[in-house]
Tab-separated table of C-alpha atoms and ligand atoms in Angstrom:
chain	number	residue	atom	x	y	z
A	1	UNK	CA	11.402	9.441	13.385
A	2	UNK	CA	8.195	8.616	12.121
A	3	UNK	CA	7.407	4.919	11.746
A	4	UNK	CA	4.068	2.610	11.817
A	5	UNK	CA	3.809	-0.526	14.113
A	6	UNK	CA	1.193	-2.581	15.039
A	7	UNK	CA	1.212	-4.326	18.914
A	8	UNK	CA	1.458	-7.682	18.167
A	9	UNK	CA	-1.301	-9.500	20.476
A	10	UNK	CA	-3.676	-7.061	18.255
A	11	UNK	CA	-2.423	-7.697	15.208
A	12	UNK	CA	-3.424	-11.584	14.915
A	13	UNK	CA	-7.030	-10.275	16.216
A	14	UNK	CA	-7.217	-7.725	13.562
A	15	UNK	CA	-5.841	-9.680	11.193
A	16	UNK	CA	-8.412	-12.504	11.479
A	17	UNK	CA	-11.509	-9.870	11.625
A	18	UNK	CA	-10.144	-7.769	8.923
A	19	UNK	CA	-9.568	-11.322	6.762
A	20	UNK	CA	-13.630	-12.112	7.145
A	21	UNK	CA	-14.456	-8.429	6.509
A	22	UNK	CA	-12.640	-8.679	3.784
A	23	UNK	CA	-13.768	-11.805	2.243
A	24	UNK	CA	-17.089	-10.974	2.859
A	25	UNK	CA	-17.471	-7.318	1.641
A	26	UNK	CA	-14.424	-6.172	-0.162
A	27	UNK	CA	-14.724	-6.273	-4.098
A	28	UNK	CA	-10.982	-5.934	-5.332
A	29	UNK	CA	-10.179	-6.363	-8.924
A	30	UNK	CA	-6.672	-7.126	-9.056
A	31	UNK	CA	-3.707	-5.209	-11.699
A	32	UNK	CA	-0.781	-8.001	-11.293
A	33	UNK	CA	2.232	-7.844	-13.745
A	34	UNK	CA	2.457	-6.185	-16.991
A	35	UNK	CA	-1.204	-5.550	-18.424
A	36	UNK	CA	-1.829	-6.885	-21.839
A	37	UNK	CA	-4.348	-4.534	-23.218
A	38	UNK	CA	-3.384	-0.993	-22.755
A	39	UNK	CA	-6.185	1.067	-20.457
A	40	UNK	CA	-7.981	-1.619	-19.307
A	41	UNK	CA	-7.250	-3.672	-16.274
A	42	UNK	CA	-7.113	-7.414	-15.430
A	43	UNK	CA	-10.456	-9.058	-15.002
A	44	UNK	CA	-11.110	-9.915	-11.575
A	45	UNK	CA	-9.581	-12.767	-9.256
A	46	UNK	CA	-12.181	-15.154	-7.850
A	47	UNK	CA	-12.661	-14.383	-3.995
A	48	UNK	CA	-10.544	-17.263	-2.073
A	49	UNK	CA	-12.003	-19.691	0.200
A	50	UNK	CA	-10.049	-18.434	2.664
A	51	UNK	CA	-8.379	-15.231	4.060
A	52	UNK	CA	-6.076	-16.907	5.892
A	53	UNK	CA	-2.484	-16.603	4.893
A	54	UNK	CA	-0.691	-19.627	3.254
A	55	UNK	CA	1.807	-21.530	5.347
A	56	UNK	CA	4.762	-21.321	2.770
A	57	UNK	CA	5.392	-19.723	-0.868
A	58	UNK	CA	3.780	-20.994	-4.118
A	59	UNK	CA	5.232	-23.822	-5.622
A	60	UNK	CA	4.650	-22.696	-9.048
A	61	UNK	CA	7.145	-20.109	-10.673
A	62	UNK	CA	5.052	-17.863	-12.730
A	63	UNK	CA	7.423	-16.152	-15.750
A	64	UNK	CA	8.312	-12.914	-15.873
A	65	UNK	CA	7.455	-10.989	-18.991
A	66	UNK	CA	9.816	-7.925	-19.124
A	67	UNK	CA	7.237	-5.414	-21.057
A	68	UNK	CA	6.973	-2.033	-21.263
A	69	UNK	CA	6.226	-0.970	-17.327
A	70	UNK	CA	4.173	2.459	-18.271
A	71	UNK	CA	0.969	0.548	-18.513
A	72	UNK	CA	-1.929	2.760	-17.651
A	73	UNK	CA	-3.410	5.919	-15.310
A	74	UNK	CA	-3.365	4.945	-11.902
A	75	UNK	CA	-6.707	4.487	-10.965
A	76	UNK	CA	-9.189	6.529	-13.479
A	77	UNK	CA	-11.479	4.300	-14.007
A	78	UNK	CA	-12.547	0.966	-12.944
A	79	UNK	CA	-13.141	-2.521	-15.317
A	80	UNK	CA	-16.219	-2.392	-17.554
A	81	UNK	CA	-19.030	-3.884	-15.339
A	82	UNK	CA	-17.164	-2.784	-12.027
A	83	UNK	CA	-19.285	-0.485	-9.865
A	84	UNK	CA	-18.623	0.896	-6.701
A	85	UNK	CA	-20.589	0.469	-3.948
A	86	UNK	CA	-21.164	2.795	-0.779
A	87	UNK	CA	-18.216	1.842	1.427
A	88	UNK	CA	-19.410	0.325	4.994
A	89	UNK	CA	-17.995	1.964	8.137
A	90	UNK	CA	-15.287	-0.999	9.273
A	91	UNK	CA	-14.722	-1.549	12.290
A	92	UNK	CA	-11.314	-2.636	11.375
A	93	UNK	CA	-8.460	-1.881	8.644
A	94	UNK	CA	-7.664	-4.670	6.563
A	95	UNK	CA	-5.046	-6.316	6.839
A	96	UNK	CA	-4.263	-8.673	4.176
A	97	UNK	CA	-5.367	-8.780	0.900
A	98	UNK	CA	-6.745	-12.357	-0.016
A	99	UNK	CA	-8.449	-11.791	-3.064
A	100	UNK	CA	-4.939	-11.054	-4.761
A	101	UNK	CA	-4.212	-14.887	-5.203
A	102	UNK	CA	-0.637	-15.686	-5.205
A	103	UNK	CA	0.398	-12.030	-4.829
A	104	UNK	CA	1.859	-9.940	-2.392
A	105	UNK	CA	1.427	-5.739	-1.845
A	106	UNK	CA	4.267	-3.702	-1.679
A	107	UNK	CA	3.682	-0.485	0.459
A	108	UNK	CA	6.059	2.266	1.399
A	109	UNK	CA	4.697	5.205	3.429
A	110	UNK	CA	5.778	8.381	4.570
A	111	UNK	CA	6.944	10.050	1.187
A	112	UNK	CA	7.452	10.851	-1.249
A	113	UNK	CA	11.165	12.079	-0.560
A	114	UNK	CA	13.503	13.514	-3.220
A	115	UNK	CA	15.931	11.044	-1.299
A	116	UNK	CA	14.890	7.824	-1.284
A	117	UNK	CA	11.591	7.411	-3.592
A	118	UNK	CA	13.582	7.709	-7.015
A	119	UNK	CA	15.349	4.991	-6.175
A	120	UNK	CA	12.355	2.891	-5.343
A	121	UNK	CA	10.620	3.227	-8.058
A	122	UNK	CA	13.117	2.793	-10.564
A	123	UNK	CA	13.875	-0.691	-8.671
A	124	UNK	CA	10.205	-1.531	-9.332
A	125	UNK	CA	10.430	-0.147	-13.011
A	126	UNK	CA	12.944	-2.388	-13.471
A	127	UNK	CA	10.622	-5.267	-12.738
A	128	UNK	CA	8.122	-4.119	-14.095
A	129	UNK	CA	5.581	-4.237	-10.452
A	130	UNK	CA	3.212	-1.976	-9.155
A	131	UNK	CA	3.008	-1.045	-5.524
A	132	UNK	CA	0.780	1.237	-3.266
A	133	UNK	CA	2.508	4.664	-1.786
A	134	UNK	CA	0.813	6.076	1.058
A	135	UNK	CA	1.654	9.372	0.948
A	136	UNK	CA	1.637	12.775	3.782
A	137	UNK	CA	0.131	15.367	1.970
A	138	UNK	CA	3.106	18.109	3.214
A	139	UNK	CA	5.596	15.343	1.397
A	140	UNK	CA	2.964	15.211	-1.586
A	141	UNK	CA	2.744	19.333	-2.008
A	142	UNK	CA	6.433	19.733	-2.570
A	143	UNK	CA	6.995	16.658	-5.111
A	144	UNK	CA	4.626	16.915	-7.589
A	145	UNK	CA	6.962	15.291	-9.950
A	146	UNK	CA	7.498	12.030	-7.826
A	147	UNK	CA	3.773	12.183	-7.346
A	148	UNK	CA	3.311	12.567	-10.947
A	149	UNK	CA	5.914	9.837	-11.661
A	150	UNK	CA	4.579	7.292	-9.167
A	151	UNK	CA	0.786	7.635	-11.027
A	152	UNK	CA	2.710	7.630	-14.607
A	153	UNK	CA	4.169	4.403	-13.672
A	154	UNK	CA	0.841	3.058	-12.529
A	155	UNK	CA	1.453	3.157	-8.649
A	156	UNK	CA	-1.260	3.129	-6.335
A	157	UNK	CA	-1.047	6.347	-4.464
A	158	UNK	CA	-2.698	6.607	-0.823
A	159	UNK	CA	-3.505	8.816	1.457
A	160	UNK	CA	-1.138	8.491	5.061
A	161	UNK	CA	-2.612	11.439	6.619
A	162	UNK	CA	-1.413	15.600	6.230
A	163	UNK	CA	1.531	15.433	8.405
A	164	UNK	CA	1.599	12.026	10.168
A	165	UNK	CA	-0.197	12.764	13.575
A	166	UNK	CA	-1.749	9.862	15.529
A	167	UNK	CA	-4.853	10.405	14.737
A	168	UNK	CA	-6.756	9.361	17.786
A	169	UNK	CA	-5.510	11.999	19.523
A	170	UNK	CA	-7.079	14.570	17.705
A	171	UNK	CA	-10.751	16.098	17.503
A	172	UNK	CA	-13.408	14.922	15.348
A	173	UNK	CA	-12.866	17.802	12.986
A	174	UNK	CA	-8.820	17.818	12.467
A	175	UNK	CA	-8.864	14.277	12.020
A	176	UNK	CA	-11.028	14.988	8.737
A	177	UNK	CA	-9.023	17.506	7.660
A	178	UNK	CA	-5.572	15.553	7.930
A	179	UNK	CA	-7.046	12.840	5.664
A	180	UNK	CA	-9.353	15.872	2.989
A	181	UNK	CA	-6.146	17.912	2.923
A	182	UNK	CA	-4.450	15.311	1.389
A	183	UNK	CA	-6.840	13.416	-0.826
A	184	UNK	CA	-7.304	16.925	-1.942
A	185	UNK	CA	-3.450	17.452	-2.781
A	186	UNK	CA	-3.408	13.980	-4.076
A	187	UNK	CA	-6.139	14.909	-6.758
A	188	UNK	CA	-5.016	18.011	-7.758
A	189	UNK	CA	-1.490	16.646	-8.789
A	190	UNK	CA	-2.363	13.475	-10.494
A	191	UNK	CA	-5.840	13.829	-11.018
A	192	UNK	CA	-7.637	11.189	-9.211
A	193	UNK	CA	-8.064	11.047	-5.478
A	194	UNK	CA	-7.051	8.446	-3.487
A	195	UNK	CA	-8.855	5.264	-2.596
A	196	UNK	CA	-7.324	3.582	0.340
A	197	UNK	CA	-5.917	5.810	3.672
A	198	UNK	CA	-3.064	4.116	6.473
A	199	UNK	CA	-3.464	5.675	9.613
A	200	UNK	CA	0.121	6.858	10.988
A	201	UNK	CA	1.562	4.261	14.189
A	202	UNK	CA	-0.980	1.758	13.023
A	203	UNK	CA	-3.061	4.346	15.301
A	204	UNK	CA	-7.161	3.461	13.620
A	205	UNK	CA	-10.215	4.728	15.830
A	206	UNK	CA	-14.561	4.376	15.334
A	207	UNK	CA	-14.613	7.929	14.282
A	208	UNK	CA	-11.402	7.554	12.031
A	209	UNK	CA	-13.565	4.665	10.127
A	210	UNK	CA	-16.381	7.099	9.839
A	211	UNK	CA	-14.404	9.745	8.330
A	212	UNK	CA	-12.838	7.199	5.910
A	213	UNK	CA	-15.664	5.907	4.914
A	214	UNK	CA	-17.337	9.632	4.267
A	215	UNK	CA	-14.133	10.488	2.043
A	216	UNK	CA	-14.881	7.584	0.230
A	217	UNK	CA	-11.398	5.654	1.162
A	218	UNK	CA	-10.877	2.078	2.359
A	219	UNK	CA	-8.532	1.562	5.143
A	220	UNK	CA	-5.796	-0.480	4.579
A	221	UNK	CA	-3.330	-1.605	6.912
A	222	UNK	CA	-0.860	-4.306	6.890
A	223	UNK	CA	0.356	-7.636	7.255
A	224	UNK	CA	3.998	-7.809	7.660
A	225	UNK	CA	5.948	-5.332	9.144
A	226	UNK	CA	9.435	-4.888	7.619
A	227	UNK	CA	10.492	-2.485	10.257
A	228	UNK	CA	12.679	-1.132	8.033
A	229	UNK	CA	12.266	1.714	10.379
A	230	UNK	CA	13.748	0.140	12.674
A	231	UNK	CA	17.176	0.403	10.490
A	232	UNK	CA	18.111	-3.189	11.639
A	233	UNK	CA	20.048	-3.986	8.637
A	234	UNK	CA	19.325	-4.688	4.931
A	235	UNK	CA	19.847	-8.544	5.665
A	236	UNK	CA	17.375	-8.478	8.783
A	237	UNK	CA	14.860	-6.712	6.147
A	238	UNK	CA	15.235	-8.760	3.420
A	239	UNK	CA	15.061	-11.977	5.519
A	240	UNK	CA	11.752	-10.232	7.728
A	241	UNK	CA	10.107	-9.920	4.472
A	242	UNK	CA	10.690	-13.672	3.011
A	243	UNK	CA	9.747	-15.449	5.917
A	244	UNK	CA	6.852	-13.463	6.286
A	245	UNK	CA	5.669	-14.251	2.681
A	246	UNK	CA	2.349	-15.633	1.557
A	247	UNK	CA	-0.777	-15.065	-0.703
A	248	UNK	CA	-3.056	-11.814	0.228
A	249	UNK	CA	0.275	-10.283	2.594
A	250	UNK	CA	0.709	-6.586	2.612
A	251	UNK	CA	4.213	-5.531	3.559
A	252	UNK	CA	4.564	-2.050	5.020
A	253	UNK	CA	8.466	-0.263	4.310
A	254	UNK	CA	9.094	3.197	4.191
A	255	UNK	CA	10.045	5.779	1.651
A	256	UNK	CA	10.576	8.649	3.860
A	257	UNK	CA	10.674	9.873	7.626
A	258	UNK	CA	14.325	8.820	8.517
A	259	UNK	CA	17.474	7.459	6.555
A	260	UNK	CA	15.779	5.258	4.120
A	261	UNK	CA	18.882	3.534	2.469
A	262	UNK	CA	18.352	0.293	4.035
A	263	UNK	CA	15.003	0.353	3.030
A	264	UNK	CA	15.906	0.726	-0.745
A	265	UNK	CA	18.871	-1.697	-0.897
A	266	UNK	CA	16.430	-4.685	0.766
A	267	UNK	CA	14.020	-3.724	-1.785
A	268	UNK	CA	16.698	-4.427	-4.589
A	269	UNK	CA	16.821	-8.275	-3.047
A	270	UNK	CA	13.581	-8.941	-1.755
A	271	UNK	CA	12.007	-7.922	-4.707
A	272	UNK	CA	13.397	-10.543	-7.453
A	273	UNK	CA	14.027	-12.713	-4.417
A	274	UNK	CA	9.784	-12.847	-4.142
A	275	UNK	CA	9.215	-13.248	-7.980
A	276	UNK	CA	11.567	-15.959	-8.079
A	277	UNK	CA	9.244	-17.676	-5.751
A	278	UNK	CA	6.498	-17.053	-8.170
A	279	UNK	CA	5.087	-14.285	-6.281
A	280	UNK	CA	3.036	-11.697	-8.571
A	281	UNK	CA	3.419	-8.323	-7.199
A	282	UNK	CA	0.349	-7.047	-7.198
A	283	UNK	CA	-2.428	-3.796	-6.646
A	284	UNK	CA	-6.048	-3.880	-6.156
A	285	UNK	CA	-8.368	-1.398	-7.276
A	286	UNK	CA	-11.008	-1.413	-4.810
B	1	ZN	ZN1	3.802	6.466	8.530
């Protein structure tokens, strides 16, 4: 069963590094509910003071506007006046995203599967969200469509490695061509390559940063864990992803690698369960 964890004691250690790195260097223009002028994105968020995650939910309910949810390609270009700078080598993924404001990430890796991935995304159609699929380029070559469908609805589609190795424990050279292989696949079917790569098991090395940084990808990892792979229950998901709630949080689920089902029936109660909070689902273009 494939599945992505992070040990704990390292996770608060990343998380703090990766927050600073983040604040410091990372330029993310934010895409957070419906846009409002067709093929061009939402101006940027001012960086936060802080990376550090809220200790409870927003007080303020933001409205939900129930527009059309094909908004725009996926990640062709960038915001007049947006350019890209040489990515740094990190010496950490982030793990939060705290330039998003009151928003939270929704990330499902693994996929896409004919099984389970429908289902997710018409749960975020429905909604009218965005989230970020980090996708194994042997699940990308044989579902073009989904692929195709995820970019139409103006997902963020990742790279999550050729076929999910842990990357560490692989040479120099097939490391590279786990994450090329798929950015390559990834461009081919939807045209643009990917921007931000997950290592599989939460597995990130110095010479996995170097690579990233060569193809040109951020690396993202996470904030809350669902462990939907787990299978512990739909409640035990759903609650997992509440509590854990808060501005800038990245929430890692799962589209594929195992029976999924839990993993799409939290999703249909998390989901309104975080906009009633007056959460924004939200993306970031780098
Ligand atoms: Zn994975």
């Amino acid at each position: 069963m494939k599945k992505d964890q992070l040990i704990p004691g390292r996770r608060a250690v990343l998380r703090i590094t990766a927050c600073l790195g983040a604040a410091l260097t990372c330029r993310l223009l934010t895409v957070e509910g419906p846009a409002k002028t067709p093929g061009r994105a939402a101006p940027a968020s001012p960086p936060q003071a802080t990376g550090l995650k809220a200790a409870g939910p927003p007080k303020a309910l933001v409205p939900r506007n129930p527009s059309a949810y094909r908004l725009r390609p996926m990640t062709e270009s960038a915001p007049a006046g947006f350019s890209r700078a040489a990515l740094q080598v990190r010496k950490e993924p982030l793990l939060e995203l705290p330039e998003l404001g009151r928003s939270i990430v929704l990330t499902f890796d693994d996929g896409p599967d004919p099984n389970y991935t429908p289902e997710i995304l018409r749960t975020l159609r429905k909604y009218d969200v965005r989230a970020m699929f980090f996708v194994c380029g042997e699940m990308a070559d044989v579902n073009g469509d989904l692929m195709r469908e995820m970019a139409d609805d103006g997902h963020i589609i990742c790279n999550h490695t050729w076929s999910h190795p842990e990357l560490p424990l692989l040479p120099p050279s097939r490391m590279r061509t786990q994450l090329a292989r798929t950015s390559d696949v990834i461009e081919k079917t939807v045209g643009t390559p990917p921007l931000w790569y997950r290592a599989p098991y939460g597995a990130w090395n110095k010479k996995l940063f170097e690579i990233g940084a060569k193809l040109d990808m951020e690396p993202l990892a996470w904030t809350v864990d669902s462990l939907d792979w787990t299978n512990p229950g739909t409640n035990r998901i759903v609650s997992g992803i509440l509590d854990g709630a808060g501005p800038g949080v990245v929430v890692l689920s799962h589209d594929a690698g195992g029976n999924r089902s839990q993993s799409v029936e939290a999703l249909r109660e998390y989901l309104p369960s975080l906009l009633d909070e007056g959460y924004r689902i939200a993306v970031p273009y780098r």
